[in-house]
Amino acid sequence: SAYLNFRTLRGAMSLVESAASFLLTWLDFLVGLVFYPIQWACWCYHFLRVMARTGYDKEGQNASVKKVVIVGANFAGLSALHEFLHDPNFHVVLIDQRDYFEYTPGVLRLFCEPRLFNSLARRLPRGSHESVLGTVTVTNSDHVVVAERGGATKSVYFDYLILATGADYRQPITAAPMEWSLQSRSATWQREAAKVKEAQRILVLGGGAVGTELAAEIAHYYPHKKVTIVDALPHLVPLFPSSTVKYVEDWFMRQGVELVLGETLKTWDEKSCTTASGRVIPADLVFVCFGLRCNSQSVADGDLADRLSDRREVEVDEHLKVLHSKCVFAAGDVMTHPSREIKQAYYAEMNGKLAALNVIRSSHGQSLLRYPEDIAGAQIMPLVYVVSLGPYDGSLGFNEVVVNGTLAALVKWFIEWTKVAQMEGRPLGALVWGFGDAVTFFLSRTLVKPRARQD
């Protein structure tokens, strides 16, 4: 009976997702018929106004155009990029070591369903900006040094810089440098999924959101494998409300996953781990899901090195401007801000948006916006999350409100579909998230306020 109920739920969820995907695709097309002509008409009008006001030099270049370099093309970087699109006042250079972006919150499912990669990754958007495929090796206060994919090295000078290089988990959760194309990244997921399929004992080190979701995917797709989660803290996903914690832990208990909590790790390798109590846990496959590392090495090698914290995060002020700098901003996981937010894609996007708006305001001589006050309208950003427990279950949270079960999984699927569309520059994604962010901030200020931060 339980098996039949699961098959029924799985079939219903698949049907709903397929129907919703079809409808959203057509809606995106219809919105685009209206959106794109209006967007280009506005750009042409703005372009003509700028040309009439400033004039052009003999090479056709607007002497007042500011050069903005964005390093990093994921949530923070692409969010910043979208604020500059079709604005002739800025020449934007987007630098990344990959020619695609990947919807990071969804990639853990690829360990079991690698065929879904094409729905989670897209080529970087093309537009009026300049794209550079390469790795920034040195970040200075007026230029960056780029090792291009072809082997050449060049300096790129700027009027403004937005650092959005993020932070990495261990490979393969984070792409390796050689996985610069969609083809190479897809091949990696195929290999990793084969390893998971072959292993019988799987050990997940780390009980945060990443470790929890990875273990849940494996437990769902391979219920007969031995899955163990080890973490030094007494509970899984400890940064989220207690109702989420309880639901997640109860789900794992029902799935037969072993939870080794409150046990500090002493050593680990590719086939086992040893806890401080001396317990050895053998495995065929080990995933290390802790130790987030900021991608700040280029800053450490430049003249902004003294702006790094002890954790190698770039220190910024309330405007997301790098401390004691004139034109360098940082957004997303690479930076540290007095709000001490958890590392989430949602916050990285808001960081990128505000950093870009402050570049625009700075170029016009206007006062800078504060984070998060001037983007959320409050002293604290809302807590928004979904913890996936396989494709058909999960825990959805908005500040202190928690919804557990199938609805959480459906919401995460909708977020994933529309967010990929937004990052790709498609009109429906922009429309959904423009409206969604406004509603989220309104509710967080009025009806569903976040819990006060504990110092």
Short mmCIF file of C-alpha atoms in Angstrom, two decimals:
data_model
loop_
_atom_site.label_atom_id
_atom_site.label_comp_id
_atom_site.label_asym_id
_atom_site.label_seq_id
_atom_site.Cartn_x
_atom_site.Cartn_y
_atom_site.Cartn_z
CA SER A 1 0.00 0.00 0.00
CA ALA A 2 2.79 2.44 0.90
CA TYR A 3 4.57 1.53 -2.35
CA LEU A 4 1.41 2.17 -4.38
CA ASN A 5 0.87 5.50 -2.63
CA PHE A 6 4.45 6.50 -3.47
CA ARG A 7 4.00 5.49 -7.12
CA THR A 8 0.77 7.51 -7.25
CA LEU A 9 2.47 10.56 -5.71
CA ARG A 10 5.42 10.26 -8.06
CA GLY A 11 3.16 10.02 -11.09
CA ALA A 12 1.04 12.97 -9.98
CA MET A 13 4.10 15.13 -9.31
CA SER A 14 5.61 14.30 -12.69
CA LEU A 15 2.33 15.14 -14.43
CA VAL A 16 2.02 18.46 -12.59
CA GLU A 17 5.63 19.41 -13.37
CA SER A 18 5.27 18.53 -17.06
CA ALA A 19 2.03 20.49 -17.41
CA ALA A 20 3.43 23.46 -15.52
CA SER A 21 6.61 23.45 -17.61
CA PHE A 22 4.56 23.46 -20.83
CA LEU A 23 2.37 26.34 -19.64
CA LEU A 24 5.31 28.37 -18.36
CA THR A 25 7.17 27.94 -21.65
CA TRP A 26 4.23 29.29 -23.63
CA LEU A 27 3.62 32.08 -21.13
CA ASP A 28 7.28 33.03 -21.41
CA PHE A 29 6.89 33.24 -25.20
CA LEU A 30 3.78 35.43 -24.95
CA VAL A 31 5.35 37.75 -22.39
CA GLY A 32 8.38 38.07 -24.65
CA LEU A 33 6.21 39.29 -27.54
CA VAL A 34 5.36 42.33 -25.43
CA PHE A 35 8.51 42.64 -23.33
CA TYR A 36 11.24 42.68 -25.98
CA PRO A 37 9.81 45.46 -28.22
CA ILE A 38 9.23 47.69 -25.19
CA GLN A 39 12.71 46.96 -23.85
CA TRP A 40 14.42 47.82 -27.12
CA ALA A 41 12.31 50.93 -27.66
CA CYS A 42 13.33 52.18 -24.21
CA TRP A 43 16.97 51.41 -24.93
CA CYS A 44 16.91 53.27 -28.26
CA TYR A 45 15.27 56.29 -26.64
CA HIS A 46 17.82 56.29 -23.82
CA PHE A 47 20.70 55.81 -26.27
CA LEU A 48 19.61 58.79 -28.38
CA ARG A 49 19.30 60.97 -25.28
CA VAL A 50 22.80 60.04 -24.13
CA MET A 51 24.25 60.65 -27.60
CA ALA A 52 22.56 64.04 -27.88
CA ARG A 53 23.68 65.09 -24.42
CA THR A 54 27.33 64.01 -24.53
CA GLY A 55 28.40 63.50 -28.13
CA TYR A 56 30.93 60.94 -29.38
CA ASP A 57 34.59 61.10 -30.20
CA LYS A 58 35.93 60.46 -33.70
CA GLU A 59 36.17 56.71 -33.04
CA GLY A 60 32.50 56.54 -32.14
CA GLN A 61 33.10 55.98 -28.42
CA ASN A 62 31.13 57.91 -25.83
CA ALA A 63 33.73 59.69 -23.73
CA SER A 64 31.44 59.62 -20.67
CA VAL A 65 30.80 55.86 -20.75
CA LYS A 66 32.03 54.14 -17.58
CA LYS A 67 33.71 50.75 -17.79
CA VAL A 68 32.35 48.25 -15.28
CA VAL A 69 34.06 44.90 -14.76
CA ILE A 70 32.05 42.09 -13.16
CA VAL A 71 34.12 39.10 -12.04
CA GLY A 72 31.97 36.00 -11.61
CA ALA A 73 28.90 34.92 -13.56
CA ASN A 74 26.61 33.15 -11.16
CA PHE A 75 23.86 34.55 -8.93
CA ALA A 76 25.51 37.76 -7.71
CA GLY A 77 27.34 38.51 -10.95
CA LEU A 78 24.39 37.89 -13.27
CA SER A 79 22.07 39.84 -10.98
CA ALA A 80 24.46 42.78 -11.22
CA LEU A 81 24.77 42.37 -14.99
CA HIS A 82 21.01 42.62 -15.51
CA GLU A 83 20.97 46.10 -13.94
CA PHE A 84 23.30 47.38 -16.67
CA LEU A 85 21.77 45.70 -19.71
CA HIS A 86 21.04 48.12 -22.56
CA ASP A 87 22.28 51.11 -20.55
CA PRO A 88 24.58 53.04 -22.92
CA ASN A 89 26.18 54.88 -19.99
CA PHE A 90 28.16 51.74 -19.13
CA HIS A 91 30.45 49.36 -20.96
CA VAL A 92 30.26 46.12 -18.97
CA VAL A 93 32.89 43.38 -19.10
CA LEU A 94 31.79 40.04 -17.62
CA ILE A 95 34.68 37.71 -16.70
CA ASP A 96 34.24 34.07 -15.75
CA GLN A 97 36.25 30.86 -16.13
CA ARG A 98 33.19 29.07 -17.55
CA ASP A 99 30.97 29.88 -20.53
CA TYR A 100 27.83 28.73 -18.70
CA PHE A 101 26.07 29.18 -15.41
CA GLU A 102 24.72 26.37 -13.26
CA TYR A 103 21.76 26.55 -10.89
CA THR A 104 23.79 25.52 -7.86
CA PRO A 105 20.88 24.85 -5.43
CA GLY A 106 19.63 22.11 -7.76
CA VAL A 107 22.82 20.31 -8.76
CA LEU A 108 22.80 17.75 -5.94
CA ARG A 109 20.07 15.83 -7.76
CA LEU A 110 22.49 15.33 -10.64
CA PHE A 111 24.40 12.79 -8.54
CA CYS A 112 21.39 10.54 -9.14
CA GLU A 113 19.71 12.06 -12.22
CA PRO A 114 22.47 13.45 -14.46
CA ARG A 115 20.03 13.77 -17.37
CA LEU A 116 18.55 16.83 -15.63
CA PHE A 117 21.74 18.84 -16.19
CA ASN A 118 20.31 20.51 -19.30
CA SER A 119 17.46 21.97 -17.24
CA LEU A 120 19.85 23.41 -14.63
CA ALA A 121 22.59 24.92 -16.80
CA ARG A 122 22.61 27.48 -19.59
CA ARG A 123 25.19 29.29 -21.65
CA LEU A 124 25.99 32.72 -20.28
CA PRO A 125 23.63 35.37 -21.67
CA ARG A 126 24.76 37.33 -24.69
CA GLY A 127 23.97 41.01 -25.03
CA SER A 128 25.46 44.46 -25.19
CA HIS A 129 28.16 43.54 -22.68
CA GLU A 130 31.60 42.08 -23.41
CA SER A 131 32.38 38.55 -22.21
CA VAL A 132 35.85 37.31 -21.31
CA LEU A 133 36.46 33.59 -20.75
CA GLY A 134 39.27 33.26 -18.26
CA THR A 135 40.38 33.38 -14.64
CA VAL A 136 41.20 36.57 -12.76
CA THR A 137 44.56 35.96 -11.09
CA VAL A 138 45.19 39.40 -9.57
CA THR A 139 42.72 42.03 -8.38
CA ASN A 140 43.97 45.59 -7.95
CA SER A 141 42.19 48.84 -7.17
CA ASP A 142 42.17 49.95 -10.82
CA HIS A 143 42.54 46.78 -12.90
CA VAL A 144 42.39 42.99 -12.87
CA VAL A 145 44.80 40.55 -14.49
CA VAL A 146 43.08 37.80 -16.49
CA ALA A 147 44.53 34.48 -17.62
CA GLU A 148 42.42 33.84 -20.69
CA ARG A 149 41.24 30.41 -21.75
CA GLY A 150 43.46 30.56 -24.82
CA GLY A 151 46.60 31.01 -22.70
CA ALA A 152 47.15 34.76 -23.03
CA THR A 153 47.32 37.10 -20.04
CA LYS A 154 45.96 40.63 -20.12
CA SER A 155 45.12 43.50 -17.79
CA VAL A 156 41.57 44.86 -17.82
CA TYR A 157 41.24 48.37 -16.40
CA PHE A 158 37.97 49.65 -15.02
CA ASP A 159 36.12 52.62 -13.61
CA TYR A 160 34.16 50.27 -11.33
CA LEU A 161 34.62 46.66 -10.27
CA ILE A 162 32.08 44.22 -8.83
CA LEU A 163 33.66 41.12 -7.31
CA ALA A 164 31.20 38.23 -7.41
CA THR A 165 33.55 35.25 -7.41
CA GLY A 166 31.59 33.34 -4.78
CA ALA A 167 32.81 30.48 -2.65
CA ASP A 168 33.37 26.83 -3.53
CA TYR A 169 32.49 23.51 -2.04
CA ARG A 170 34.70 20.62 -2.94
CA GLN A 171 34.55 19.18 -6.40
CA PRO A 172 32.42 17.94 -8.03
CA ILE A 173 29.70 19.96 -6.25
CA THR A 174 31.64 22.95 -7.55
CA ALA A 175 32.94 22.68 -11.10
CA ALA A 176 36.67 22.16 -11.60
CA PRO A 177 38.62 24.75 -13.65
CA MET A 178 38.85 22.41 -16.64
CA GLU A 179 35.05 22.04 -16.71
CA TRP A 180 34.67 25.32 -18.59
CA SER A 181 32.06 24.15 -21.11
CA LEU A 182 28.61 22.62 -20.85
CA GLN A 183 29.90 19.44 -22.48
CA SER A 184 32.75 18.90 -20.01
CA ARG A 185 30.52 19.63 -17.02
CA SER A 186 27.81 17.28 -18.27
CA ALA A 187 30.39 14.51 -18.66
CA THR A 188 31.48 15.03 -15.05
CA TRP A 189 27.93 14.56 -13.77
CA GLN A 190 27.60 11.35 -15.77
CA ARG A 191 30.77 9.98 -14.16
CA GLU A 192 29.75 11.02 -10.65
CA ALA A 193 26.30 9.50 -11.01
CA ALA A 194 27.92 6.23 -12.08
CA LYS A 195 30.03 6.25 -8.90
CA VAL A 196 26.95 6.75 -6.73
CA LYS A 197 25.10 3.98 -8.54
CA GLU A 198 27.97 1.55 -8.00
CA ALA A 199 28.65 2.33 -4.32
CA GLN A 200 26.77 0.43 -1.61
CA ARG A 201 27.96 2.38 1.45
CA ILE A 202 27.90 6.16 1.12
CA LEU A 203 29.22 8.54 3.77
CA VAL A 204 28.21 12.22 3.84
CA LEU A 205 30.36 14.45 6.05
CA GLY A 206 28.47 17.58 7.04
CA GLY A 207 24.86 18.04 8.11
CA GLY A 208 24.20 21.50 6.74
CA ALA A 209 21.85 22.15 3.83
CA VAL A 210 24.25 20.72 1.22
CA GLY A 211 25.05 17.49 3.04
CA THR A 212 21.42 17.01 4.04
CA GLU A 213 20.06 17.46 0.52
CA LEU A 214 22.74 15.24 -1.04
CA ALA A 215 22.05 12.43 1.42
CA ALA A 216 18.32 12.80 0.82
CA GLU A 217 18.72 12.49 -2.95
CA ILE A 218 20.73 9.29 -2.57
CA ALA A 219 18.34 7.86 0.01
CA HIS A 220 15.39 8.55 -2.28
CA TYR A 221 16.81 7.16 -5.51
CA TYR A 222 18.70 4.26 -3.88
CA PRO A 223 16.72 3.22 -0.79
CA HIS A 224 18.71 -0.01 -0.35
CA LYS A 225 22.11 1.68 -0.05
CA LYS A 226 23.66 2.32 3.35
CA VAL A 227 23.78 6.11 3.79
CA THR A 228 25.40 7.75 6.84
CA ILE A 229 25.56 11.46 7.75
CA VAL A 230 28.21 12.64 10.22
CA ASP A 231 28.26 16.09 11.81
CA ALA A 232 29.76 17.59 14.95
CA LEU A 233 26.56 19.49 15.78
CA PRO A 234 23.64 17.76 17.52
CA HIS A 235 21.14 18.46 14.72
CA LEU A 236 20.93 18.67 10.95
CA VAL A 237 20.38 22.05 9.18
CA PRO A 238 20.88 23.95 12.47
CA LEU A 239 20.53 27.40 10.85
CA PHE A 240 16.86 26.80 10.08
CA PRO A 241 13.79 26.77 12.41
CA SER A 242 13.24 23.82 14.73
CA SER A 243 10.17 22.58 12.83
CA THR A 244 12.32 22.15 9.72
CA VAL A 245 15.05 20.42 11.73
CA LYS A 246 12.58 17.94 13.22
CA TYR A 247 10.88 17.20 9.90
CA VAL A 248 14.19 16.60 8.16
CA GLU A 249 15.56 14.32 10.88
CA ASP A 250 12.31 12.34 11.07
CA TRP A 251 12.38 11.90 7.28
CA PHE A 252 15.87 10.41 7.44
CA MET A 253 14.88 8.08 10.25
CA ARG A 254 11.99 6.76 8.14
CA GLN A 255 14.37 6.23 5.22
CA GLY A 256 16.79 4.22 7.35
CA VAL A 257 19.63 6.74 7.04
CA GLU A 258 22.09 6.61 9.94
CA LEU A 259 22.63 9.98 11.65
CA VAL A 260 25.90 10.29 13.56
CA LEU A 261 25.39 13.69 15.17
CA GLY A 262 27.37 15.42 17.91
CA GLU A 263 30.48 13.49 16.83
CA THR A 264 33.56 15.51 15.92
CA LEU A 265 35.57 14.23 12.98
CA LYS A 266 39.18 13.30 13.67
CA THR A 267 40.27 12.13 10.22
CA TRP A 268 38.74 11.12 6.92
CA ASP A 269 39.77 9.90 3.49
CA GLU A 270 38.13 8.55 0.34
CA LYS A 271 36.99 5.33 2.00
CA SER A 272 36.21 6.10 5.65
CA CYS A 273 36.15 8.56 8.52
CA THR A 274 37.20 8.36 12.16
CA THR A 275 35.40 10.33 14.86
CA ALA A 276 37.00 11.81 17.97
CA SER A 277 35.56 8.93 20.00
CA GLY A 278 37.55 6.48 17.87
CA ARG A 279 34.67 5.11 15.83
CA VAL A 280 35.65 4.18 12.27
CA ILE A 281 32.91 4.38 9.63
CA PRO A 282 33.85 2.61 6.38
CA ALA A 283 32.35 3.55 3.02
CA ASP A 284 32.65 2.95 -0.71
CA LEU A 285 32.15 6.65 -1.43
CA VAL A 286 32.72 9.71 0.78
CA PHE A 287 31.31 13.20 0.18
CA VAL A 288 32.78 16.13 2.13
CA CYS A 289 30.05 18.77 2.44
CA PHE A 290 31.68 21.34 4.70
CA GLY A 291 34.56 23.76 4.41
CA LEU A 292 33.19 26.43 2.08
CA ARG A 293 36.21 28.29 0.61
CA CYS A 294 35.99 31.88 -0.59
CA ASN A 295 37.33 32.54 -4.09
CA SER A 296 39.45 35.47 -2.97
CA GLN A 297 42.94 34.37 -4.03
CA SER A 298 43.11 37.07 -6.70
CA VAL A 299 42.43 39.68 -4.03
CA ALA A 300 45.14 38.22 -1.80
CA ASP A 301 47.61 38.60 -4.69
CA GLY A 302 46.75 42.25 -5.40
CA ASP A 303 46.86 45.64 -3.71
CA LEU A 304 43.55 45.01 -1.89
CA ALA A 305 44.93 42.10 0.14
CA ASP A 306 44.59 43.95 3.45
CA ARG A 307 40.79 44.04 2.91
CA LEU A 308 40.54 40.30 3.55
CA SER A 309 39.26 38.96 6.86
CA ASP A 310 40.81 36.10 8.80
CA ARG A 311 38.44 33.80 6.86
CA ARG A 312 39.71 35.24 3.57
CA GLU A 313 36.40 37.00 2.91
CA VAL A 314 36.43 40.45 1.32
CA GLU A 315 35.34 43.02 3.89
CA VAL A 316 32.73 45.54 2.74
CA ASP A 317 30.83 48.44 4.28
CA GLU A 318 27.06 49.00 4.43
CA HIS A 319 27.06 49.97 0.73
CA LEU A 320 28.83 46.72 -0.26
CA LYS A 321 31.86 48.77 -1.18
CA VAL A 322 35.19 47.14 -0.32
CA LEU A 323 36.62 48.87 2.75
CA HIS A 324 38.75 51.94 1.98
CA SER A 325 38.26 51.60 -1.77
CA LYS A 326 36.74 54.15 -4.13
CA CYS A 327 35.24 52.05 -6.89
CA VAL A 328 35.39 48.37 -5.91
CA PHE A 329 32.28 46.53 -4.68
CA ALA A 330 31.86 42.91 -3.61
CA ALA A 331 28.72 40.76 -3.61
CA GLY A 332 27.71 37.24 -2.68
CA ASP A 333 29.64 34.53 -0.87
CA VAL A 334 33.08 36.07 -1.43
CA MET A 335 32.39 38.96 0.92
CA THR A 336 31.58 39.47 4.59
CA HIS A 337 29.05 42.06 5.71
CA PRO A 338 27.98 43.20 9.20
CA SER A 339 24.58 41.51 8.69
CA ARG A 340 26.33 38.10 8.88
CA GLU A 341 23.88 36.45 6.51
CA ILE A 342 24.11 32.77 5.77
CA LYS A 343 25.54 31.85 2.37
CA GLN A 344 22.53 31.55 0.07
CA ALA A 345 21.87 32.21 -3.60
CA TYR A 346 18.94 34.50 -2.72
CA TYR A 347 21.14 36.83 -0.69
CA ALA A 348 23.87 36.74 -3.33
CA GLU A 349 21.36 37.97 -5.91
CA MET A 350 20.25 40.84 -3.70
CA ASN A 351 23.91 41.72 -3.05
CA GLY A 352 24.61 41.83 -6.78
CA LYS A 353 21.57 43.98 -7.47
CA LEU A 354 22.47 46.54 -4.80
CA ALA A 355 26.14 46.64 -5.80
CA ALA A 356 25.13 47.41 -9.39
CA LEU A 357 22.66 50.08 -8.31
CA ASN A 358 25.38 51.69 -6.22
CA VAL A 359 27.75 51.72 -9.20
CA ILE A 360 25.07 53.52 -11.19
CA ARG A 361 24.36 55.97 -8.36
CA SER A 362 28.06 56.61 -7.79
CA SER A 363 28.57 57.42 -11.47
CA HIS A 364 25.77 59.98 -11.22
CA GLY A 365 27.12 61.52 -8.02
CA GLN A 366 24.20 60.27 -5.92
CA SER A 367 24.27 58.91 -2.37
CA LEU A 368 24.75 55.15 -2.11
CA LEU A 369 22.15 52.64 -1.00
CA ARG A 370 22.59 50.69 2.22
CA TYR A 371 22.33 46.93 2.53
CA PRO A 372 19.90 45.52 3.48
CA GLU A 373 17.83 48.57 4.50
CA ASP A 374 17.44 50.13 1.06
CA ILE A 375 16.67 46.93 -0.79
CA ALA A 376 14.50 45.09 1.74
CA GLY A 377 13.07 48.13 3.50
CA ALA A 378 14.10 46.61 6.83
CA GLN A 379 17.13 46.02 9.04
CA ILE A 380 17.07 42.25 8.39
CA MET A 381 16.67 40.35 5.13
CA PRO A 382 13.91 37.72 5.14
CA LEU A 383 14.91 34.10 5.66
CA VAL A 384 13.73 32.18 2.59
CA TYR A 385 14.72 28.56 1.97
CA VAL A 386 13.66 25.15 0.73
CA VAL A 387 15.38 22.01 1.96
CA SER A 388 14.82 19.24 -0.59
CA LEU A 389 14.25 15.70 0.61
CA GLY A 390 14.37 14.02 -2.76
CA PRO A 391 12.18 15.24 -5.63
CA TYR A 392 8.81 14.85 -3.88
CA ASP A 393 9.34 16.06 -0.31
CA GLY A 394 10.98 18.92 1.53
CA SER A 395 10.69 21.77 4.00
CA LEU A 396 9.85 25.30 2.88
CA GLY A 397 10.52 28.26 5.16
CA PHE A 398 9.72 31.96 5.08
CA ASN A 399 10.98 33.59 8.27
CA GLU A 400 9.11 31.75 11.06
CA VAL A 401 6.52 30.12 8.79
CA VAL A 402 7.38 26.55 7.77
CA VAL A 403 5.53 24.31 5.31
CA ASN A 404 6.62 20.68 5.13
CA GLY A 405 5.81 18.04 2.55
CA THR A 406 4.98 17.81 -1.14
CA LEU A 407 4.07 21.49 -1.48
CA ALA A 408 7.65 22.43 -0.57
CA ALA A 409 8.95 20.24 -3.40
CA LEU A 410 6.56 21.83 -5.91
CA VAL A 411 7.58 25.32 -4.81
CA LYS A 412 11.25 24.43 -5.22
CA TRP A 413 10.61 23.15 -8.73
CA PHE A 414 8.84 26.41 -9.62
CA ILE A 415 11.67 28.47 -8.12
CA GLU A 416 14.19 26.45 -10.10
CA TRP A 417 12.37 26.83 -13.43
CA THR A 418 11.73 30.56 -13.10
CA LYS A 419 15.14 31.35 -11.60
CA VAL A 420 16.99 29.67 -14.47
CA ALA A 421 14.78 31.68 -16.84
CA GLN A 422 15.63 34.89 -14.98
CA MET A 423 19.37 34.24 -14.99
CA GLU A 424 19.10 33.47 -18.71
CA GLY A 425 17.48 36.87 -19.25
CA ARG A 426 14.08 35.53 -20.30
CA PRO A 427 11.14 37.90 -19.70
CA LEU A 428 8.92 35.59 -17.66
CA GLY A 429 11.71 34.91 -15.17
CA ALA A 430 12.34 38.63 -14.77
CA LEU A 431 8.61 39.31 -14.36
CA VAL A 432 8.04 36.54 -11.81
CA TRP A 433 11.01 37.49 -9.66
CA GLY A 434 10.49 41.23 -9.91
CA PHE A 435 7.00 40.70 -8.51
CA GLY A 436 8.06 37.91 -6.16
CA ASP A 437 10.86 39.88 -4.53
CA ALA A 438 8.56 42.86 -3.97
CA VAL A 439 5.92 40.67 -2.32
CA THR A 440 8.54 38.87 -0.23
CA PHE A 441 9.93 42.12 1.15
CA PHE A 442 6.44 43.50 1.83
CA LEU A 443 5.34 40.41 3.76
CA SER A 444 8.62 40.31 5.68
CA ARG A 445 8.13 43.93 6.78
CA THR A 446 4.49 43.55 7.77
CA LEU A 447 2.86 40.16 8.30
CA VAL A 448 5.64 37.57 8.59
CA LYS A 449 8.55 39.33 10.22
CA PRO A 450 11.93 37.60 10.61
CA ARG A 451 13.29 36.57 13.96
CA ALA A 452 15.64 39.13 15.48
CA ARG A 453 19.29 38.25 15.04
CA GLN A 454 21.01 36.83 18.10
CA ASP A 455 24.41 38.47 18.71
#
